[in-house]
Short mmCIF file of C-alpha atoms in Angstrom, two decimals:
data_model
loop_
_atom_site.label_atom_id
_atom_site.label_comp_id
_atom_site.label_asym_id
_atom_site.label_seq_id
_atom_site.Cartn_x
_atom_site.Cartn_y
_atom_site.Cartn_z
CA UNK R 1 -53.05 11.18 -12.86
CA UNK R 2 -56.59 13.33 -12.63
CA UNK R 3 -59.18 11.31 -11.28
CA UNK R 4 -62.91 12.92 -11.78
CA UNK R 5 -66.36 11.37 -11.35
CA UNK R 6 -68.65 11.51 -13.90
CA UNK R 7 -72.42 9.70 -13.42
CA UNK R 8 -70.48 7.39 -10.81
CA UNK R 9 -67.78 6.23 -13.12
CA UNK R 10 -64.36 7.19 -12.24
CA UNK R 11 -62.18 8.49 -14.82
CA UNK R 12 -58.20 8.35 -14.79
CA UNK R 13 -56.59 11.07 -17.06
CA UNK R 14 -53.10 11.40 -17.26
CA UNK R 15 -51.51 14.84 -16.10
CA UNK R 16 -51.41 17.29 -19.28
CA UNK R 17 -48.66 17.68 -21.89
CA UNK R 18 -46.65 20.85 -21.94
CA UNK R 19 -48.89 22.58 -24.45
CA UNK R 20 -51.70 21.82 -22.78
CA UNK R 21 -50.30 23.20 -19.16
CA UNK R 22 -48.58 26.16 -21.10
CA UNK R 23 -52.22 27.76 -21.99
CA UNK R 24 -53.89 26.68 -18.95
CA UNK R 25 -51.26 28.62 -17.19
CA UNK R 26 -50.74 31.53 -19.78
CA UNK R 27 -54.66 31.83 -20.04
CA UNK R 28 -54.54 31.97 -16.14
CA UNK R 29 -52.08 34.58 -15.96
CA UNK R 30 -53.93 36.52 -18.75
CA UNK R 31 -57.19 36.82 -16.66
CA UNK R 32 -55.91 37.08 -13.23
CA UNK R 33 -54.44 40.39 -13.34
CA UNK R 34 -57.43 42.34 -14.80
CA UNK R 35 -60.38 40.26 -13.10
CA UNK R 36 -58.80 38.63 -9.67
CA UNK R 37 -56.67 41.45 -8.98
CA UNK R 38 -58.35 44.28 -10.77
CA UNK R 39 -54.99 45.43 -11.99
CA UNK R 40 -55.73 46.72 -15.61
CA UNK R 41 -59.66 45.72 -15.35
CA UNK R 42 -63.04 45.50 -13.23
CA UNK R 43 -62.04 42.96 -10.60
CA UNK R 44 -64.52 40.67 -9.17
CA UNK R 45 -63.56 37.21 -9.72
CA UNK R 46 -62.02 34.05 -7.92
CA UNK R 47 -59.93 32.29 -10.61
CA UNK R 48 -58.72 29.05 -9.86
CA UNK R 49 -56.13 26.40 -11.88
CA UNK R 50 -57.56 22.98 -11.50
CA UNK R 51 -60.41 23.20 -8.47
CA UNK R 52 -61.86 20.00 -7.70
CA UNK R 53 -65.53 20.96 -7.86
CA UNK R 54 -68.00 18.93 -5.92
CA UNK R 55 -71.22 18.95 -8.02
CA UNK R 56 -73.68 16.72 -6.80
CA UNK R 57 -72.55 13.29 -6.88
CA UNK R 58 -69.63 14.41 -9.70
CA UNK R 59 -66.25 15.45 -9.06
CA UNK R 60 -65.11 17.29 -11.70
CA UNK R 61 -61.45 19.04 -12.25
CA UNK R 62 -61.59 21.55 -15.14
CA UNK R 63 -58.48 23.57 -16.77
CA UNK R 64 -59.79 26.81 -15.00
CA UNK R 65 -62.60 27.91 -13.06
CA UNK R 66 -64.06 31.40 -12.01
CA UNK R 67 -66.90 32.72 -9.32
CA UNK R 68 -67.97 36.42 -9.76
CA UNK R 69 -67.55 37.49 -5.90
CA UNK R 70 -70.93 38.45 -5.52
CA UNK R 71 -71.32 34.76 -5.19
CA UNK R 72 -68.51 33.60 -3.68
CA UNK R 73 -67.71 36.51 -1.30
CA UNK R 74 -64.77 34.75 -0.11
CA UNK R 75 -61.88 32.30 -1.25
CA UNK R 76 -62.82 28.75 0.04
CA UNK R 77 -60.65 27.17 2.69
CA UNK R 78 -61.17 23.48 1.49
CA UNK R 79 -59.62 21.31 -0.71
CA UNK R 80 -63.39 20.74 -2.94
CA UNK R 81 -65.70 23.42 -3.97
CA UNK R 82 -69.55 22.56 -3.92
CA UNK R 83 -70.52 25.88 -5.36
CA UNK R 84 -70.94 25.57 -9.06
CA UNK R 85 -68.72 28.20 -11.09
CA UNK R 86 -69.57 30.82 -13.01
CA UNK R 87 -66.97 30.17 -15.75
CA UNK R 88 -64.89 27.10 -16.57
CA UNK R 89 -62.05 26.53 -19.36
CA UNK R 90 -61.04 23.35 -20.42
CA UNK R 91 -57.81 22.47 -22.66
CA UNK R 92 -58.82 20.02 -24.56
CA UNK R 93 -56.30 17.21 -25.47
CA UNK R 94 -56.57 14.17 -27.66
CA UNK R 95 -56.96 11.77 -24.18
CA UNK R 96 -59.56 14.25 -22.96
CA UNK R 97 -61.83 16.02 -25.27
CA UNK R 98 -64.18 13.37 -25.74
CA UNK R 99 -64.54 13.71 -21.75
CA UNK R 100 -64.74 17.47 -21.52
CA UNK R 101 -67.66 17.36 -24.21
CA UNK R 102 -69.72 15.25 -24.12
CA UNK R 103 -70.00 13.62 -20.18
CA UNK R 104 -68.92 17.22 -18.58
CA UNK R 105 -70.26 19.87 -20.63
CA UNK R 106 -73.42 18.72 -19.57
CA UNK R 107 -72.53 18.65 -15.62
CA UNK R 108 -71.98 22.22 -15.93
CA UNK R 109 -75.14 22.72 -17.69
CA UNK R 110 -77.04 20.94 -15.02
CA UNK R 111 -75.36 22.98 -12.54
CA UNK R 112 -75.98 26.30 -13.98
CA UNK R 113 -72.03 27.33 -14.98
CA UNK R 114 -72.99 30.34 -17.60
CA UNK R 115 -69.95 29.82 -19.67
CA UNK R 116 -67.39 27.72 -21.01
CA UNK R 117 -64.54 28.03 -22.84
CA UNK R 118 -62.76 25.27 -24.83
CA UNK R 119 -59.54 25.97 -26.38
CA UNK R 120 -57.37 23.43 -28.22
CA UNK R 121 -54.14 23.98 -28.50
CA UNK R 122 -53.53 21.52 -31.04
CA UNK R 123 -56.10 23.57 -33.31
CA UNK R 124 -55.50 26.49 -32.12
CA UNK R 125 -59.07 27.11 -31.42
CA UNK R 126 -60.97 29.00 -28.96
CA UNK R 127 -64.67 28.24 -28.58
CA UNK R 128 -66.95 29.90 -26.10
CA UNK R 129 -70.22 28.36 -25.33
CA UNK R 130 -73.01 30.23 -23.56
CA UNK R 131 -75.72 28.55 -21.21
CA UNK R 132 -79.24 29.46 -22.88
CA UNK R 133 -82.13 29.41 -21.12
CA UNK R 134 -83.01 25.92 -21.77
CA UNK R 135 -80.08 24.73 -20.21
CA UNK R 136 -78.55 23.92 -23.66
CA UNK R 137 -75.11 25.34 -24.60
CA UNK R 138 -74.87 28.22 -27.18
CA UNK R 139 -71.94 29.03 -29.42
CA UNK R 140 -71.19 32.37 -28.87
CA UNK R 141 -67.68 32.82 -30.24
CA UNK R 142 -65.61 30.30 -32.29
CA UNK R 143 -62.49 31.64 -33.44
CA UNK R 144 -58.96 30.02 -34.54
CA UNK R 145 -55.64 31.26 -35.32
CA UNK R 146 -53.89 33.94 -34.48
CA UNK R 147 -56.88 36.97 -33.82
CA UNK R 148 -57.39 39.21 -30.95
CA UNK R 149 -61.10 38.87 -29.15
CA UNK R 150 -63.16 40.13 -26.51
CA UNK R 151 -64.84 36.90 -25.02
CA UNK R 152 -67.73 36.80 -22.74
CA UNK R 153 -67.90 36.70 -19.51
CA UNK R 154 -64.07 38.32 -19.64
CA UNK R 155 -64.38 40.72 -22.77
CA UNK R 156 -63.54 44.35 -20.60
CA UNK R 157 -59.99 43.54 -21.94
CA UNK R 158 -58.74 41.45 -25.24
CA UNK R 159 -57.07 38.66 -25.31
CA UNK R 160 -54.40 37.92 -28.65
CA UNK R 161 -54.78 34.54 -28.85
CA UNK R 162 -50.91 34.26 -30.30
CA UNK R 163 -49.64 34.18 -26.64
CA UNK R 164 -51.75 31.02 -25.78
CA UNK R 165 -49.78 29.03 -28.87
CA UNK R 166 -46.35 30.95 -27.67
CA UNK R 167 -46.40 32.45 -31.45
CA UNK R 168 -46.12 35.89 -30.61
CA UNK R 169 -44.96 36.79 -26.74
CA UNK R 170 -44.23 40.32 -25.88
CA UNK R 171 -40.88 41.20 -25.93
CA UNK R 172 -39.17 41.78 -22.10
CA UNK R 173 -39.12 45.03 -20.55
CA UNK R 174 -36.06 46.72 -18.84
CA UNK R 175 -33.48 44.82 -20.36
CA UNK R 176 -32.03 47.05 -22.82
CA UNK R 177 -28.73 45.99 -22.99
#
């Protein structure tokens, strides 16, 4: 189980299906090379699977999280994180994407997270939302299937959205029979 604290209401989720944990991970692996490591892009980010973020009186546990460094110099040494991300992804599932919408979508506004990304695997959708300056969420990309994009904050490299949905994975190197 995920347990997460929204307006002082716990919530019980149960742990992800294999889709859902397949493009958490493959998204995480997709961004981590180029923006943690700086190995085939810029660098500069902290990219984390499942942080428990401290926010106020919430406890939240989103898909994926990321801090530019200029914020977060260095990599936390606790268990919670109190300093609101720059980036979050959630998966969205059928138990969970009432949740991830509409009670914590608005946590992150309140804390000042500049983007989100919600992909469903199920719809094969990828939908990234920008924080205006009103504090109200923006659509700035909404794309399905099988397309290659550049999304915001991450768009230095592109991402083909077939490898999420394990459609179209690159074939092995080195093993040439």
């Amino acid at each position: 189980m995920v347990g997460e604290i929204i307006a002082g209401t716990l919530f019980m989720s149960p742990r992800p299906a294999t889709p859902h944990v397949s493009v958490s991970s493959t998204l995480g692996m997709m961004l981590g090379s180029p923006f943690r490591l700086g190995m085939g892009g810029p660098g500069g980010w902290w990219i984390f699977d499942e942080p428990e973020l401290h926010l106020d009186s919430d406890v939240l546990v989103p898909d994926l999280a990321g801090w530019r460094r200029e914020r977060m110099p260095t990599r936390p040494s606790t268990a919670a994180i109190s300093l609101a991300p720059d980036w979050i992804c959630e998966v969205l599932s059928p138990s969970t994407a009432t949740d991830d919408r509409f009670d914590k979508l608005p946590i992150y506004a309140r804390e000042g997270v500049t983007w989100v990304w919600l992909v469903d695997p199920i719809k094969r959708t990828l939908e990234v939302q920008h924080l205006g300056p009103r504090k109200r969420w923006e659509t700035e990309l909404l794309v399905k299937g099988d397309v290659v994009v550049r999304a915001a904050p991450f768009d230095a490299i592109e991402l083909p959205l077939s490898i999420l949905w394990d459609e179209k994975l690159p074939a092995p190197r080195g093993h040439e029979g």
